[in-house]
Amino acid sequence: MKQIILILLAVFNVIIASAQYNKLLFDVEYGKHNILDESAITNGNSNHFGLGVRYNLNQYVGIGLNSGYDIGSLEDFNGLSVNLNYSRLNLESYVNIFNLLHLQNNVFTLILHGGPGITRINTNNNYNQNVFNVRYGLSGIIKISKRISIKTDYSSSDNFLQSRTIDGSYKIGNTGVNSMIRNLSVGVSFSIGKDNKDHADWYKPIPAKQNIVNQSDTTIINKHYNEYVTKQFIVADSICSTNEYLFFDNDSHEIRKEALNAIYKIFVTLILDQEAKLEIKGWASPTSDGATENLLLSKERAQIVRKKYLDMGIDAERITIEANGKDVSLMPKNVHDMARRVDLRIFK
């Protein structure tokens, strides 16, 4: 038995390590509840506690377990106070609405969830029963870090096959929904997995190759696409600092086609290592033109390269630019051709 458990743990670790994003998440929540029942109402004293675990099958859907414990005070038709302890366990499915609609961002998302479960109802007037329930709801999630998110959840647990009203006062028929408990809560989620990877809620897939550059340019980058994208098993932590240089024509800030290979190499490095950032430095040649004109030209060169990476899906917060004007540090040979450039540098 011990060997089987060790094998399962090893397989699980391999799955986590090889995934492009972290898939496992735990959360805790606290809130209030409102009860809908034919004989009882909440008299203002209500507390809801919740625990959950979710495993994402991909960036769109997941499965998990969610438990809830509600305690409160009810008032029945006769005006009598009834203490309620309500606990449940649900097997739920989860759908990331933003990812499904391709609205991925690094700040906020919506999760639709629901599924069947078992409820235990206990009151102080000797009503104790296990019933079936169906829970459904919507969670809004705000990312704090790669590990931690804050969630707000609104959900409803619909209970079936009760023999008495939820306060235990009256017998009822077992037709349809017999009571409902609605929760509004806030909580914290913790993702489990590799430190350098986001959870599936925040994962942005690598754009399709034809969307990265113009269709006419795909043959130029095909070699690098096959070389880097098909080797995503490379551990991102092993990627060291990378430098590339893009050269420009005289008085021009248009990107040459032969520069696309260098641009794409840096792009794939940024995709494989989500903690890496890009520094773009623009330069101009030391011609007789004024310093102001050359500074503007170096800025335009840096900005056009920055726009290229933004169009390819790299977050603006990961890119910094610097305009340096004339480069007077180079040797005389080919000084003008080498100075008309943009330096690309990957750093942590």
Tab-separated table of C-alpha atoms in Angstrom:
chain	number	residue	atom	x	y	z
A	1	MET	CA	0.000	0.000	0.000
A	2	LYS	CA	2.836	2.369	0.885
A	3	GLN	CA	4.503	1.720	-2.480
A	4	ILE	CA	1.257	2.479	-4.323
A	5	ILE	CA	0.920	5.795	-2.488
A	6	LEU	CA	4.535	6.715	-3.299
A	7	ILE	CA	3.993	5.881	-6.968
A	8	LEU	CA	0.828	7.994	-7.088
A	9	LEU	CA	2.646	10.911	-5.438
A	10	ALA	CA	5.508	10.598	-7.934
A	11	VAL	CA	3.087	10.604	-10.876
A	12	PHE	CA	1.305	13.619	-9.405
A	13	ASN	CA	4.606	15.510	-9.040
A	14	VAL	CA	5.495	14.762	-12.662
A	15	ILE	CA	2.122	16.082	-13.813
A	16	ILE	CA	2.588	19.296	-11.820
A	17	ALA	CA	6.162	19.818	-13.025
A	18	SER	CA	5.335	19.250	-16.700
A	19	ALA	CA	2.236	21.467	-16.815
A	20	GLN	CA	2.444	24.941	-18.312
A	21	TYR	CA	0.511	26.276	-15.312
A	22	ASN	CA	-0.346	25.236	-11.757
A	23	LYS	CA	-3.588	23.248	-11.485
A	24	LEU	CA	-4.262	22.719	-7.770
A	25	LEU	CA	-5.924	25.335	-5.556
A	26	PHE	CA	-7.258	25.501	-1.981
A	27	ASP	CA	-9.546	28.182	-0.591
A	28	VAL	CA	-11.164	29.286	2.677
A	29	GLU	CA	-14.124	31.641	3.016
A	30	TYR	CA	-16.365	33.357	5.528
A	31	GLY	CA	-19.688	35.056	5.044
A	32	LYS	CA	-23.381	35.275	5.857
A	33	HIS	CA	-26.409	33.251	4.805
A	34	ASN	CA	-30.069	33.767	4.053
A	35	ILE	CA	-32.592	30.902	4.345
A	36	LEU	CA	-35.619	30.379	2.120
A	37	ASP	CA	-38.035	27.926	3.712
A	38	GLU	CA	-41.809	27.690	3.913
A	39	SER	CA	-41.908	28.092	7.702
A	40	ALA	CA	-38.722	29.755	8.982
A	41	ILE	CA	-36.815	32.988	8.455
A	42	THR	CA	-33.350	34.089	9.548
A	43	ASN	CA	-33.544	36.396	12.525
A	44	GLY	CA	-30.234	38.140	11.749
A	45	ASN	CA	-27.819	35.748	13.448
A	46	SER	CA	-25.990	33.879	10.672
A	47	ASN	CA	-22.433	32.726	9.986
A	48	HIS	CA	-21.056	30.777	7.045
A	49	PHE	CA	-17.669	29.011	6.857
A	50	GLY	CA	-16.312	27.234	3.790
A	51	LEU	CA	-13.359	25.146	2.626
A	52	GLY	CA	-12.627	24.018	-0.925
A	53	VAL	CA	-10.113	22.301	-3.154
A	54	ARG	CA	-10.069	22.580	-6.960
A	55	TYR	CA	-8.060	20.777	-9.640
A	56	ASN	CA	-8.078	22.362	-13.096
A	57	LEU	CA	-8.207	19.943	-16.009
A	58	ASN	CA	-7.161	22.831	-18.259
A	59	GLN	CA	-7.356	26.632	-18.261
A	60	TYR	CA	-11.123	26.513	-18.842
A	61	VAL	CA	-12.652	23.859	-16.561
A	62	GLY	CA	-11.893	22.115	-13.288
A	63	ILE	CA	-13.370	19.780	-10.691
A	64	GLY	CA	-13.274	19.927	-6.909
A	65	LEU	CA	-14.784	19.476	-3.487
A	66	ASN	CA	-16.443	22.270	-1.512
A	67	SER	CA	-17.642	22.039	2.082
A	68	GLY	CA	-19.770	24.496	4.007
A	69	TYR	CA	-20.844	24.935	7.600
A	70	ASP	CA	-23.615	27.388	8.501
A	71	ILE	CA	-24.782	28.204	11.996
A	72	GLY	CA	-27.577	30.581	12.849
A	73	SER	CA	-30.834	31.313	14.554
A	74	LEU	CA	-34.273	31.002	12.939
A	75	GLU	CA	-37.743	32.154	13.830
A	76	ASP	CA	-40.637	29.812	12.978
A	77	PHE	CA	-44.299	30.656	12.307
A	78	ASN	CA	-45.032	30.591	16.008
A	79	GLY	CA	-42.351	33.163	16.769
A	80	LEU	CA	-40.141	30.631	18.486
A	81	SER	CA	-36.344	30.757	18.112
A	82	VAL	CA	-34.636	27.693	16.620
A	83	ASN	CA	-30.878	27.134	16.472
A	84	LEU	CA	-29.657	25.600	13.203
A	85	ASN	CA	-26.425	23.780	12.313
A	86	TYR	CA	-26.210	23.157	8.565
A	87	SER	CA	-23.252	21.328	6.990
A	88	ARG	CA	-22.733	20.087	3.450
A	89	LEU	CA	-20.177	18.547	1.065
A	90	ASN	CA	-20.398	19.041	-2.707
A	91	LEU	CA	-18.635	17.655	-5.761
A	92	GLU	CA	-18.494	20.603	-8.161
A	93	SER	CA	-17.357	21.539	-11.625
A	94	TYR	CA	-15.798	24.934	-12.355
A	95	VAL	CA	-15.789	27.024	-15.530
A	96	ASN	CA	-13.504	30.054	-15.987
A	97	ILE	CA	-15.769	32.425	-17.921
A	98	PHE	CA	-13.029	34.920	-18.823
A	99	ASN	CA	-10.726	32.227	-20.206
A	100	LEU	CA	-13.605	30.613	-22.088
A	101	LEU	CA	-14.382	33.954	-23.763
A	102	HIS	CA	-10.652	34.663	-24.352
A	103	LEU	CA	-10.737	37.643	-21.973
A	104	GLN	CA	-7.697	36.480	-19.993
A	105	ASN	CA	-6.003	39.144	-17.929
A	106	ASN	CA	-3.610	39.204	-15.007
A	107	VAL	CA	-5.965	40.845	-12.498
A	108	PHE	CA	-9.559	39.561	-12.438
A	109	THR	CA	-11.658	36.601	-13.570
A	110	LEU	CA	-15.088	35.020	-13.004
A	111	ILE	CA	-15.619	31.355	-12.072
A	112	LEU	CA	-19.003	29.669	-12.535
A	113	HIS	CA	-19.381	26.599	-10.313
A	114	GLY	CA	-21.943	24.008	-9.267
A	115	GLY	CA	-22.653	20.390	-8.467
A	116	PRO	CA	-24.490	17.839	-6.264
A	117	GLY	CA	-23.863	17.078	-2.625
A	118	ILE	CA	-25.029	15.832	0.772
A	119	THR	CA	-26.466	18.044	3.503
A	120	ARG	CA	-26.729	17.416	7.248
A	121	ILE	CA	-29.429	19.443	9.059
A	122	ASN	CA	-29.410	19.660	12.882
A	123	THR	CA	-31.686	21.825	15.048
A	124	ASN	CA	-32.210	22.169	18.784
A	125	ASN	CA	-35.761	20.834	18.496
A	126	ASN	CA	-34.563	17.318	17.618
A	127	TYR	CA	-34.626	17.571	13.829
A	128	ASN	CA	-31.601	15.685	12.419
A	129	GLN	CA	-31.594	14.550	8.799
A	130	ASN	CA	-29.315	13.928	5.827
A	131	VAL	CA	-30.711	15.280	2.541
A	132	PHE	CA	-29.511	15.804	-1.020
A	133	ASN	CA	-28.589	19.232	-2.356
A	134	VAL	CA	-27.477	20.975	-5.513
A	135	ARG	CA	-25.178	23.962	-5.106
A	136	TYR	CA	-24.426	26.595	-7.756
A	137	GLY	CA	-22.884	30.041	-7.771
A	138	LEU	CA	-20.462	32.610	-9.169
A	139	SER	CA	-17.055	33.662	-7.828
A	140	GLY	CA	-15.149	36.831	-8.640
A	141	ILE	CA	-11.381	36.365	-8.194
A	142	ILE	CA	-8.705	39.069	-7.878
A	143	LYS	CA	-5.057	38.045	-8.257
A	144	ILE	CA	-2.664	39.191	-5.522
A	145	SER	CA	0.384	37.092	-6.468
A	146	LYS	CA	1.230	33.855	-8.285
A	147	ARG	CA	0.187	31.979	-5.145
A	148	ILE	CA	-2.622	34.029	-3.588
A	149	SER	CA	-5.962	35.369	-4.810
A	150	ILE	CA	-8.923	37.002	-3.097
A	151	LYS	CA	-12.404	35.720	-3.938
A	152	THR	CA	-15.979	36.891	-3.474
A	153	ASP	CA	-18.668	34.241	-3.894
A	154	TYR	CA	-22.441	34.208	-4.131
A	155	SER	CA	-24.008	30.747	-4.151
A	156	SER	CA	-27.185	28.842	-3.354
A	157	SER	CA	-27.656	25.337	-1.889
A	158	ASP	CA	-31.038	23.848	-2.841
A	159	ASN	CA	-32.109	20.978	-0.560
A	160	PHE	CA	-34.313	18.037	-1.611
A	161	LEU	CA	-36.203	15.225	0.150
A	162	GLN	CA	-36.559	16.873	3.554
A	163	SER	CA	-39.083	15.188	5.848
A	164	ARG	CA	-39.672	18.421	7.795
A	165	THR	CA	-39.162	22.147	7.326
A	166	ILE	CA	-35.608	23.296	7.991
A	167	ASP	CA	-36.519	24.486	11.479
A	168	GLY	CA	-37.933	21.015	12.222
A	169	SER	CA	-41.409	22.336	13.033
A	170	TYR	CA	-43.626	20.901	10.293
A	171	LYS	CA	-43.829	17.833	8.113
A	172	ILE	CA	-43.622	18.508	4.384
A	173	GLY	CA	-44.000	16.627	1.136
A	174	ASN	CA	-40.873	15.566	-0.743
A	175	THR	CA	-41.691	17.358	-3.970
A	176	GLY	CA	-39.098	19.614	-5.554
A	177	VAL	CA	-36.859	21.978	-3.585
A	178	ASN	CA	-37.732	21.983	0.127
A	179	SER	CA	-35.393	24.753	1.306
A	180	MET	CA	-32.589	26.991	0.037
A	181	ILE	CA	-29.584	28.500	1.781
A	182	ARG	CA	-27.899	31.378	-0.028
A	183	ASN	CA	-24.386	32.480	0.915
A	184	LEU	CA	-22.469	35.681	0.301
A	185	SER	CA	-18.854	35.285	1.328
A	186	VAL	CA	-15.276	36.475	0.881
A	187	GLY	CA	-12.194	34.316	1.039
A	188	VAL	CA	-8.593	33.618	0.077
A	189	SER	CA	-7.320	31.079	-2.472
A	190	PHE	CA	-3.877	29.436	-2.433
A	191	SER	CA	-2.472	27.728	-5.531
A	192	ILE	CA	-0.059	24.784	-5.250
A	193	GLY	CA	2.733	24.011	-7.724
A	194	LYS	CA	5.855	25.530	-9.279
A	195	ASP	CA	6.831	28.956	-7.934
A	196	ASN	CA	7.505	30.419	-11.380
A	197	LYS	CA	4.120	29.446	-12.848
A	198	ASP	CA	0.696	31.054	-12.632
A	199	HIS	CA	-2.410	29.100	-11.712
A	200	ALA	CA	-4.636	28.017	-14.618
A	201	ASP	CA	-7.003	30.938	-13.822
A	202	TRP	CA	-4.355	33.372	-15.102
A	203	TYR	CA	-2.656	31.336	-17.824
A	204	LYS	CA	-2.286	32.969	-21.234
A	205	PRO	CA	-1.654	30.438	-24.020
A	206	ILE	CA	1.067	31.001	-26.588
A	207	PRO	CA	-0.582	32.785	-29.522
A	208	ALA	CA	-1.020	30.841	-32.736
A	209	LYS	CA	1.976	31.202	-35.021
A	210	GLN	CA	0.044	33.075	-37.729
A	211	ASN	CA	-1.024	35.705	-35.195
A	212	ILE	CA	2.513	36.590	-34.125
A	213	VAL	CA	3.676	38.201	-37.359
A	214	ASN	CA	2.219	38.921	-40.750
A	215	GLN	CA	1.390	35.835	-42.784
A	216	SER	CA	4.113	36.715	-45.291
A	217	ASP	CA	6.711	36.630	-42.520
A	218	THR	CA	5.987	33.126	-41.211
A	219	THR	CA	8.672	31.444	-43.310
A	220	ILE	CA	11.304	33.688	-41.732
A	221	ILE	CA	10.476	32.598	-38.168
A	222	ASN	CA	9.534	28.988	-38.916
A	223	LYS	CA	12.948	27.671	-37.897
A	224	HIS	CA	12.810	29.360	-34.499
A	225	TYR	CA	9.171	28.356	-33.965
A	226	ASN	CA	10.026	24.672	-34.359
A	227	GLU	CA	13.195	25.004	-32.338
A	228	TYR	CA	11.703	26.717	-29.282
A	229	VAL	CA	7.933	26.195	-29.068
A	230	THR	CA	8.108	22.441	-29.595
A	231	LYS	CA	10.639	22.224	-26.751
A	232	GLN	CA	8.535	23.643	-23.936
A	233	PHE	CA	9.694	20.862	-21.655
A	234	ILE	CA	12.815	22.975	-21.104
A	235	VAL	CA	12.718	24.226	-17.522
A	236	ALA	CA	12.137	27.972	-17.578
A	237	ASP	CA	14.475	28.484	-14.618
A	238	SER	CA	17.395	27.341	-16.762
A	239	ILE	CA	16.974	30.179	-19.257
A	240	CYS	CA	19.749	32.682	-18.649
A	241	SER	CA	19.931	36.327	-19.698
A	242	THR	CA	19.594	36.748	-23.443
A	243	ASN	CA	20.758	39.667	-25.605
A	244	GLU	CA	19.793	40.415	-29.191
A	245	TYR	CA	20.398	43.385	-31.507
A	246	LEU	CA	18.144	44.808	-34.226
A	247	PHE	CA	19.650	47.057	-36.891
A	248	PHE	CA	17.858	49.796	-38.853
A	249	ASP	CA	18.274	51.700	-42.083
A	250	ASN	CA	19.500	55.299	-42.095
A	251	ASP	CA	16.890	57.742	-40.679
A	252	SER	CA	14.392	54.851	-40.337
A	253	HIS	CA	12.579	53.189	-37.488
A	254	GLU	CA	10.950	50.454	-39.588
A	255	ILE	CA	11.773	46.898	-38.493
A	256	ARG	CA	13.691	44.887	-41.094
A	257	LYS	CA	12.412	41.435	-41.987
A	258	GLU	CA	15.748	39.890	-41.140
A	259	ALA	CA	15.261	41.146	-37.552
A	260	LEU	CA	12.218	38.910	-36.985
A	261	ASN	CA	14.287	35.887	-35.955
A	262	ALA	CA	15.865	37.840	-33.088
A	263	ILE	CA	12.498	39.308	-32.086
A	264	TYR	CA	10.888	35.888	-32.015
A	265	LYS	CA	13.724	34.288	-30.055
A	266	ILE	CA	13.272	36.885	-27.299
A	267	PHE	CA	9.483	36.405	-27.462
A	268	VAL	CA	9.671	32.660	-26.845
A	269	THR	CA	12.083	33.229	-23.950
A	270	LEU	CA	9.536	35.590	-22.368
A	271	ILE	CA	6.783	33.009	-22.844
A	272	LEU	CA	8.776	30.171	-21.286
A	273	ASP	CA	9.851	32.257	-18.297
A	274	GLN	CA	6.907	34.334	-17.080
A	275	GLU	CA	9.106	36.128	-14.527
A	276	ALA	CA	11.518	37.410	-17.176
A	277	LYS	CA	11.320	41.029	-18.288
A	278	LEU	CA	12.537	42.819	-21.413
A	279	GLU	CA	14.663	45.944	-21.645
A	280	ILE	CA	14.631	47.781	-24.995
A	281	LYS	CA	17.324	50.388	-25.693
A	282	GLY	CA	17.179	52.521	-28.811
A	283	TRP	CA	20.272	54.060	-30.454
A	284	ALA	CA	21.121	56.295	-33.391
A	285	SER	CA	24.341	56.750	-35.337
A	286	PRO	CA	26.712	59.644	-34.511
A	287	THR	CA	25.918	61.646	-37.645
A	288	SER	CA	26.048	65.375	-38.042
A	289	ASP	CA	22.339	65.633	-37.247
A	290	GLY	CA	21.447	67.390	-34.016
A	291	ALA	CA	21.253	65.554	-30.698
A	292	THR	CA	17.501	66.191	-30.437
A	293	GLU	CA	16.762	64.576	-33.813
A	294	ASN	CA	18.885	61.523	-33.002
A	295	LEU	CA	17.315	61.149	-29.556
A	296	LEU	CA	13.844	61.196	-31.144
A	297	LEU	CA	14.900	58.624	-33.751
A	298	SER	CA	16.309	56.283	-31.086
A	299	LYS	CA	13.062	56.644	-29.140
A	300	GLU	CA	10.966	55.819	-32.220
A	301	ARG	CA	13.053	52.680	-32.824
A	302	ALA	CA	12.574	51.507	-29.242
A	303	GLN	CA	8.845	52.254	-29.320
A	304	ILE	CA	8.179	50.353	-32.571
A	305	VAL	CA	9.883	47.256	-31.116
A	306	ARG	CA	7.887	47.631	-27.893
A	307	LYS	CA	4.652	47.812	-29.907
A	308	LYS	CA	5.663	44.622	-31.729
A	309	TYR	CA	5.907	42.717	-28.435
A	310	LEU	CA	2.645	44.194	-27.152
A	311	ASP	CA	0.901	43.011	-30.332
A	312	MET	CA	2.361	39.547	-29.719
A	313	GLY	CA	0.706	39.416	-26.285
A	314	ILE	CA	3.508	40.390	-23.890
A	315	ASP	CA	2.241	42.469	-20.935
A	316	ALA	CA	3.296	46.119	-20.965
A	317	GLU	CA	4.441	45.857	-17.345
A	318	ARG	CA	7.157	43.417	-18.426
A	319	ILE	CA	8.715	45.854	-20.929
A	320	THR	CA	10.857	48.931	-20.316
A	321	ILE	CA	12.294	51.201	-23.014
A	322	GLU	CA	15.170	53.660	-23.074
A	323	ALA	CA	16.138	56.176	-25.745
A	324	ASN	CA	19.874	56.955	-25.832
A	325	GLY	CA	20.341	59.073	-28.959
A	326	LYS	CA	23.763	58.951	-30.612
A	327	ASP	CA	26.090	56.055	-29.834
A	328	VAL	CA	29.610	57.487	-29.842
A	329	SER	CA	31.269	54.526	-28.124
A	330	LEU	CA	31.813	52.323	-31.197
A	331	MET	CA	34.996	51.909	-33.209
A	332	PRO	CA	35.157	53.855	-36.515
A	333	LYS	CA	34.717	50.778	-38.734
A	334	ASN	CA	31.046	50.336	-39.666
A	335	VAL	CA	30.187	52.723	-36.848
A	336	HIS	CA	27.024	54.060	-38.475
A	337	ASP	CA	25.562	50.672	-39.405
A	338	MET	CA	26.197	49.262	-35.925
A	339	ALA	CA	24.910	52.342	-34.108
A	340	ARG	CA	21.517	52.374	-35.865
A	341	ARG	CA	20.073	49.690	-33.619
A	342	VAL	CA	17.915	48.531	-30.732
A	343	ASP	CA	19.383	46.414	-27.918
A	344	LEU	CA	17.118	43.706	-26.439
A	345	ARG	CA	18.035	42.332	-23.016
A	346	ILE	CA	16.193	39.724	-20.939
A	347	PHE	CA	16.542	40.095	-17.179
A	348	LYS	CA	14.858	38.860	-13.988
